[in-house]
PDB file of N, CA and C and ligand atoms in Angstrom:
ATOM      1  N   MET J  20      10.851   9.940  -9.093  1.00 74.00           N
ATOM      2  CA  MET J  20      10.225   8.674  -8.713  1.00 74.00           C
ATOM      3  C   MET J  20       9.952   8.663  -7.207  1.00 74.00           C
ATOM      4  N   ASN J  21       8.843   8.094  -6.821  1.00 92.00           N
ATOM      5  CA  ASN J  21       8.507   7.958  -5.410  1.00 92.00           C
ATOM      6  C   ASN J  21       9.303   6.822  -4.769  1.00 92.00           C
ATOM      7  N   VAL J  22       9.836   7.096  -3.585  1.00 97.00           N
ATOM      8  CA  VAL J  22      10.502   6.051  -2.807  1.00 97.00           C
ATOM      9  C   VAL J  22       9.861   5.991  -1.430  1.00 97.00           C
ATOM     10  N   CYS J  23      10.015   4.856  -0.779  1.00 98.00           N
ATOM     11  CA  CYS J  23       9.495   4.663   0.573  1.00 98.00           C
ATOM     12  C   CYS J  23      10.123   5.687   1.518  1.00 98.00           C
ATOM     13  N   MET J  24       9.310   6.364   2.317  1.00 97.00           N
ATOM     14  CA  MET J  24       9.850   7.402   3.209  1.00 97.00           C
ATOM     15  C   MET J  24      10.604   6.802   4.387  1.00 97.00           C
ATOM     16  N   LYS J  25      10.500   5.496   4.578  1.00 98.00           N
ATOM     17  CA  LYS J  25      11.216   4.863   5.684  1.00 98.00           C
ATOM     18  C   LYS J  25      12.498   4.176   5.215  1.00 98.00           C
ATOM     19  N   CYS J  26      12.394   3.297   4.207  1.00 98.00           N
ATOM     20  CA  CYS J  26      13.572   2.518   3.804  1.00 98.00           C
ATOM     21  C   CYS J  26      14.166   2.974   2.479  1.00 98.00           C
ATOM     22  N   GLY J  27      13.493   3.871   1.745  1.00 98.00           N
ATOM     23  CA  GLY J  27      14.064   4.403   0.514  1.00 98.00           C
ATOM     24  C   GLY J  27      13.914   3.513  -0.709  1.00 98.00           C
ATOM     25  N   LYS J  28      13.182   2.428  -0.574  1.00 97.00           N
ATOM     26  CA  LYS J  28      12.959   1.526  -1.702  1.00 97.00           C
ATOM     27  C   LYS J  28      12.018   2.176  -2.727  1.00 97.00           C
ATOM     28  N   PRO J  29      12.286   1.982  -4.023  1.00 97.00           N
ATOM     29  CA  PRO J  29      11.348   2.500  -5.030  1.00 97.00           C
ATOM     30  C   PRO J  29       9.961   1.904  -4.844  1.00 97.00           C
ATOM     31  N   LEU J  30       8.950   2.727  -5.037  1.00 97.00           N
ATOM     32  CA  LEU J  30       7.574   2.285  -4.800  1.00 97.00           C
ATOM     33  C   LEU J  30       6.883   1.887  -6.097  1.00 97.00           C
ATOM     34  N   THR J  31       6.073   0.853  -6.016  1.00 95.00           N
ATOM     35  CA  THR J  31       5.221   0.477  -7.143  1.00 95.00           C
ATOM     36  C   THR J  31       3.874   1.185  -6.993  1.00 95.00           C
ATOM     37  N   ARG J  32       3.084   1.158  -8.053  1.00 93.00           N
ATOM     38  CA  ARG J  32       1.712   1.701  -7.974  1.00 93.00           C
ATOM     39  C   ARG J  32       0.919   1.009  -6.881  1.00 93.00           C
ATOM     40  N   ILE J  33       1.193  -0.266  -6.699  1.00 94.00           N
ATOM     41  CA  ILE J  33       0.469  -1.047  -5.686  1.00 94.00           C
ATOM     42  C   ILE J  33       0.836  -0.564  -4.284  1.00 94.00           C
ATOM     43  N   ASP J  34       2.145  -0.325  -4.061  1.00 96.00           N
ATOM     44  CA  ASP J  34       2.573   0.195  -2.754  1.00 96.00           C
ATOM     45  C   ASP J  34       1.844   1.499  -2.448  1.00 96.00           C
ATOM     46  N   ILE J  35       1.842   2.382  -3.426  1.00 96.00           N
ATOM     47  CA  ILE J  35       1.222   3.699  -3.238  1.00 96.00           C
ATOM     48  C   ILE J  35      -0.278   3.549  -3.019  1.00 96.00           C
ATOM     49  N   GLY J  36      -0.907   2.696  -3.817  1.00 95.00           N
ATOM     50  CA  GLY J  36      -2.341   2.460  -3.666  1.00 95.00           C
ATOM     51  C   GLY J  36      -2.678   1.913  -2.290  1.00 95.00           C
ATOM     52  N   ALA J  37      -1.851   0.981  -1.827  1.00 96.00           N
ATOM     53  CA  ALA J  37      -2.092   0.374  -0.522  1.00 96.00           C
ATOM     54  C   ALA J  37      -1.955   1.418   0.576  1.00 96.00           C
ATOM     55  N   TYR J  38      -0.931   2.249   0.469  1.00 97.00           N
ATOM     56  CA  TYR J  38      -0.737   3.290   1.486  1.00 97.00           C
ATOM     57  C   TYR J  38      -1.943   4.222   1.531  1.00 97.00           C
ATOM     58  N   LYS J  39      -2.382   4.634   0.350  1.00 96.00           N
ATOM     59  CA  LYS J  39      -3.542   5.529   0.280  1.00 96.00           C
ATOM     60  C   LYS J  39      -4.772   4.880   0.888  1.00 96.00           C
ATOM     61  N   LYS J  40      -4.933   3.597   0.578  1.00 94.00           N
ATOM     62  CA  LYS J  40      -6.119   2.878   1.053  1.00 94.00           C
ATOM     63  C   LYS J  40      -6.096   2.685   2.566  1.00 94.00           C
ATOM     64  N   PHE J  41      -4.915   2.298   3.074  1.00 95.00           N
ATOM     65  CA  PHE J  41      -4.835   1.932   4.487  1.00 95.00           C
ATOM     66  C   PHE J  41      -4.578   3.128   5.394  1.00 95.00           C
ATOM     67  N   ILE J  42      -3.868   4.130   4.914  1.00 96.00           N
ATOM     68  CA  ILE J  42      -3.428   5.220   5.785  1.00 96.00           C
ATOM     69  C   ILE J  42      -4.136   6.529   5.459  1.00 96.00           C
ATOM     70  N   ASN J  43      -3.893   7.036   4.264  1.00 95.00           N
ATOM     71  CA  ASN J  43      -4.404   8.386   3.960  1.00 95.00           C
ATOM     72  C   ASN J  43      -4.418   8.599   2.453  1.00 95.00           C
ATOM     73  N   ARG J  44      -5.602   8.761   1.925  1.00 94.00           N
ATOM     74  CA  ARG J  44      -5.765   8.888   0.488  1.00 94.00           C
ATOM     75  C   ARG J  44      -5.099  10.148  -0.063  1.00 94.00           C
ATOM     76  N   GLY J  45      -4.987  11.180   0.770  1.00 95.00           N
ATOM     77  CA  GLY J  45      -4.431  12.444   0.296  1.00 95.00           C
ATOM     78  C   GLY J  45      -2.930  12.576   0.488  1.00 95.00           C
ATOM     79  N   SER J  46      -2.285  11.530   0.981  1.00 95.00           N
ATOM     80  CA  SER J  46      -0.863  11.628   1.283  1.00 95.00           C
ATOM     81  C   SER J  46      -0.013  11.779   0.023  1.00 95.00           C
ATOM     82  N   THR J  47       1.103  12.487   0.162  1.00 94.00           N
ATOM     83  CA  THR J  47       2.031  12.616  -0.964  1.00 94.00           C
ATOM     84  C   THR J  47       3.356  11.903  -0.683  1.00 94.00           C
ATOM     85  N   ARG J  48       3.495  11.349   0.536  1.00 96.00           N
ATOM     86  CA  ARG J  48       4.664  10.525   0.858  1.00 96.00           C
ATOM     87  C   ARG J  48       4.143   9.166   1.290  1.00 96.00           C
ATOM     88  N   PHE J  49       4.899   8.133   0.917  1.00 97.00           N
ATOM     89  CA  PHE J  49       4.352   6.786   1.079  1.00 97.00           C
ATOM     90  C   PHE J  49       5.356   5.818   1.683  1.00 97.00           C
ATOM     91  N   LEU J  50       4.821   4.676   2.137  1.00 97.00           N
ATOM     92  CA  LEU J  50       5.643   3.563   2.595  1.00 97.00           C
ATOM     93  C   LEU J  50       5.524   2.415   1.599  1.00 97.00           C
ATOM     94  N   CYS J  51       6.607   1.649   1.453  1.00 98.00           N
ATOM     95  CA  CYS J  51       6.506   0.420   0.662  1.00 98.00           C
ATOM     96  C   CYS J  51       5.632  -0.572   1.417  1.00 98.00           C
ATOM     97  N   LYS J  52       5.263  -1.651   0.748  1.00 96.00           N
ATOM     98  CA  LYS J  52       4.341  -2.617   1.340  1.00 96.00           C
ATOM     99  C   LYS J  52       4.904  -3.216   2.625  1.00 96.00           C
ATOM    100  N   GLN J  53       6.214  -3.496   2.626  1.00 97.00           N
ATOM    101  CA  GLN J  53       6.843  -4.082   3.812  1.00 97.00           C
ATOM    102  C   GLN J  53       6.775  -3.124   5.001  1.00 97.00           C
ATOM    103  N   CYS J  54       7.146  -1.869   4.772  1.00 98.00           N
ATOM    104  CA  CYS J  54       7.128  -0.887   5.865  1.00 98.00           C
ATOM    105  C   CYS J  54       5.698  -0.580   6.285  1.00 98.00           C
ATOM    106  N   LEU J  55       4.777  -0.593   5.336  1.00 98.00           N
ATOM    107  CA  LEU J  55       3.368  -0.388   5.663  1.00 98.00           C
ATOM    108  C   LEU J  55       2.871  -1.503   6.587  1.00 98.00           C
ATOM    109  N   ALA J  56       3.241  -2.731   6.256  1.00 98.00           N
ATOM    110  CA  ALA J  56       2.849  -3.871   7.090  1.00 98.00           C
ATOM    111  C   ALA J  56       3.434  -3.721   8.494  1.00 98.00           C
ATOM    112  N   ASP J  57       4.722  -3.337   8.584  1.00 98.00           N
ATOM    113  CA  ASP J  57       5.350  -3.114   9.891  1.00 98.00           C
ATOM    114  C   ASP J  57       4.607  -2.027  10.660  1.00 98.00           C
ATOM    115  N   HIS J  58       4.318  -0.943   9.950  1.00 97.00           N
ATOM    116  CA  HIS J  58       3.641   0.205  10.559  1.00 97.00           C
ATOM    117  C   HIS J  58       2.281  -0.195  11.130  1.00 97.00           C
ATOM    118  N   LEU J  59       1.565  -1.039  10.399  1.00 97.00           N
ATOM    119  CA  LEU J  59       0.232  -1.449  10.824  1.00 97.00           C
ATOM    120  C   LEU J  59       0.282  -2.628  11.794  1.00 97.00           C
ATOM    121  N   GLY J  60       1.472  -3.243  11.925  1.00 98.00           N
ATOM    122  CA  GLY J  60       1.604  -4.397  12.805  1.00 98.00           C
ATOM    123  C   GLY J  60       0.942  -5.643  12.251  1.00 98.00           C
ATOM    124  N   VAL J  61       0.916  -5.756  10.912  1.00 98.00           N
ATOM    125  CA  VAL J  61       0.339  -6.935  10.266  1.00 98.00           C
ATOM    126  C   VAL J  61       1.365  -7.529   9.305  1.00 98.00           C
ATOM    127  N   SER J  62       1.049  -8.695   8.726  1.00 98.00           N
ATOM    128  CA  SER J  62       1.962  -9.334   7.792  1.00 98.00           C
ATOM    129  C   SER J  62       1.755  -8.773   6.385  1.00 98.00           C
ATOM    130  N   VAL J  63       2.813  -8.882   5.565  1.00 97.00           N
ATOM    131  CA  VAL J  63       2.705  -8.461   4.166  1.00 97.00           C
ATOM    132  C   VAL J  63       1.644  -9.303   3.448  1.00 97.00           C
ATOM    133  N   GLU J  64       1.538 -10.573   3.856  1.00 98.00           N
ATOM    134  CA  GLU J  64       0.540 -11.448   3.241  1.00 98.00           C
ATOM    135  C   GLU J  64      -0.872 -10.894   3.440  1.00 98.00           C
ATOM    136  N   LEU J  65      -1.125 -10.349   4.633  1.00 97.00           N
ATOM    137  CA  LEU J  65      -2.449  -9.779   4.892  1.00 97.00           C
ATOM    138  C   LEU J  65      -2.691  -8.568   3.989  1.00 97.00           C
ATOM    139  N   ILE J  66      -1.681  -7.738   3.841  1.00 97.00           N
ATOM    140  CA  ILE J  66      -1.801  -6.568   2.953  1.00 97.00           C
ATOM    141  C   ILE J  66      -2.125  -7.043   1.535  1.00 97.00           C
ATOM    142  N   ASP J  67      -1.373  -8.052   1.073  1.00 96.00           N
ATOM    143  CA  ASP J  67      -1.601  -8.589  -0.279  1.00 96.00           C
ATOM    144  C   ASP J  67      -3.039  -9.078  -0.440  1.00 96.00           C
ATOM    145  N   ARG J  68      -3.526  -9.754   0.603  1.00 97.00           N
ATOM    146  CA  ARG J  68      -4.871 -10.314   0.529  1.00 97.00           C
ATOM    147  C   ARG J  68      -5.911  -9.188   0.468  1.00 97.00           C
ATOM    148  N   LYS J  69      -5.706  -8.153   1.280  1.00 96.00           N
ATOM    149  CA  LYS J  69      -6.642  -7.022   1.267  1.00 96.00           C
ATOM    150  C   LYS J  69      -6.611  -6.307  -0.080  1.00 96.00           C
ATOM    151  N   ILE J  70      -5.397  -6.147  -0.631  1.00 95.00           N
ATOM    152  CA  ILE J  70      -5.266  -5.486  -1.938  1.00 95.00           C
ATOM    153  C   ILE J  70      -6.056  -6.269  -2.982  1.00 95.00           C
ATOM    154  N   GLU J  71      -5.932  -7.599  -2.919  1.00 95.00           N
ATOM    155  CA  GLU J  71      -6.649  -8.436  -3.883  1.00 95.00           C
ATOM    156  C   GLU J  71      -8.165  -8.256  -3.729  1.00 95.00           C
ATOM    157  N   GLU J  72      -8.614  -8.158  -2.482  1.00 95.00           N
ATOM    158  CA  GLU J  72     -10.048  -7.919  -2.234  1.00 95.00           C
ATOM    159  C   GLU J  72     -10.495  -6.577  -2.806  1.00 95.00           C
ATOM    160  N   PHE J  73      -9.699  -5.541  -2.526  1.00 94.00           N
ATOM    161  CA  PHE J  73     -10.041  -4.206  -3.021  1.00 94.00           C
ATOM    162  C   PHE J  73     -10.086  -4.209  -4.540  1.00 94.00           C
ATOM    163  N   ARG J  74      -9.118  -4.912  -5.153  1.00 93.00           N
ATOM    164  CA  ARG J  74      -9.059  -4.956  -6.613  1.00 93.00           C
ATOM    165  C   ARG J  74     -10.308  -5.631  -7.175  1.00 93.00           C
ATOM    166  N   GLN J  75     -10.721  -6.702  -6.513  1.00 95.00           N
ATOM    167  CA  GLN J  75     -11.917  -7.414  -6.980  1.00 95.00           C
ATOM    168  C   GLN J  75     -13.169  -6.572  -6.811  1.00 95.00           C
ATOM    169  N   GLN J  76     -13.129  -5.659  -5.831  1.00 94.00           N
ATOM    170  CA  GLN J  76     -14.266  -4.746  -5.657  1.00 94.00           C
ATOM    171  C   GLN J  76     -14.222  -3.605  -6.663  1.00 94.00           C
ATOM    172  N   GLY J  77     -13.155  -3.580  -7.470  1.00 94.00           N
ATOM    173  CA  GLY J  77     -13.038  -2.559  -8.498  1.00 94.00           C
ATOM    174  C   GLY J  77     -12.386  -1.273  -8.021  1.00 94.00           C
ATOM    175  N   CYS J  78     -11.625  -1.341  -6.930  1.00 88.00           N
ATOM    176  CA  CYS J  78     -10.959  -0.138  -6.427  1.00 88.00           C
ATOM    177  C   CYS J  78      -9.952   0.377  -7.452  1.00 88.00           C
ATOM    178  N   THR J  79     -10.112   1.625  -7.829  1.00 88.00           N
ATOM    179  CA  THR J  79      -9.290   2.182  -8.908  1.00 88.00           C
ATOM    180  C   THR J  79      -7.835   2.390  -8.510  1.00 88.00           C
ATOM    181  N   LEU J  80      -7.540   2.351  -7.202  1.00 86.00           N
ATOM    182  CA  LEU J  80      -6.148   2.507  -6.780  1.00 86.00           C
ATOM    183  C   LEU J  80      -5.282   1.334  -7.205  1.00 86.00           C
ATOM    184  N   PHE J  81      -5.902   0.207  -7.503  1.00 86.00           N
ATOM    185  CA  PHE J  81      -5.117  -1.006  -7.775  1.00 86.00           C
ATOM    186  C   PHE J  81      -5.288  -1.523  -9.198  1.00 86.00           C
ATOM    187  N   LEU J  82      -5.837  -0.695 -10.071  1.00 76.00           N
ATOM    188  CA  LEU J  82      -5.994  -1.138 -11.452  1.00 76.00           C
ATOM    189  C   LEU J  82      -4.715  -0.918 -12.244  1.00 76.00           C
TER     190      LEU J  82
HETATM  191 ZN1   ZN I 104       9.985   0.730   3.012  1.00 96.19          ZN
END
């Protein structure tokens, strides 16, 4: 199972999709949504909102 490379929390498909979308699509190690938000210097709410936008655009990472 994939875990966050920073805090060790188990990752959801959404966490992985968000990391790929925001950081690097080819990555094989990921951050959870919280650590991703910290890394980017934004709030988790903003990440959630962007994910929802991507999903509505039909992004396959979030289906
Ligand atoms: Zn984490």
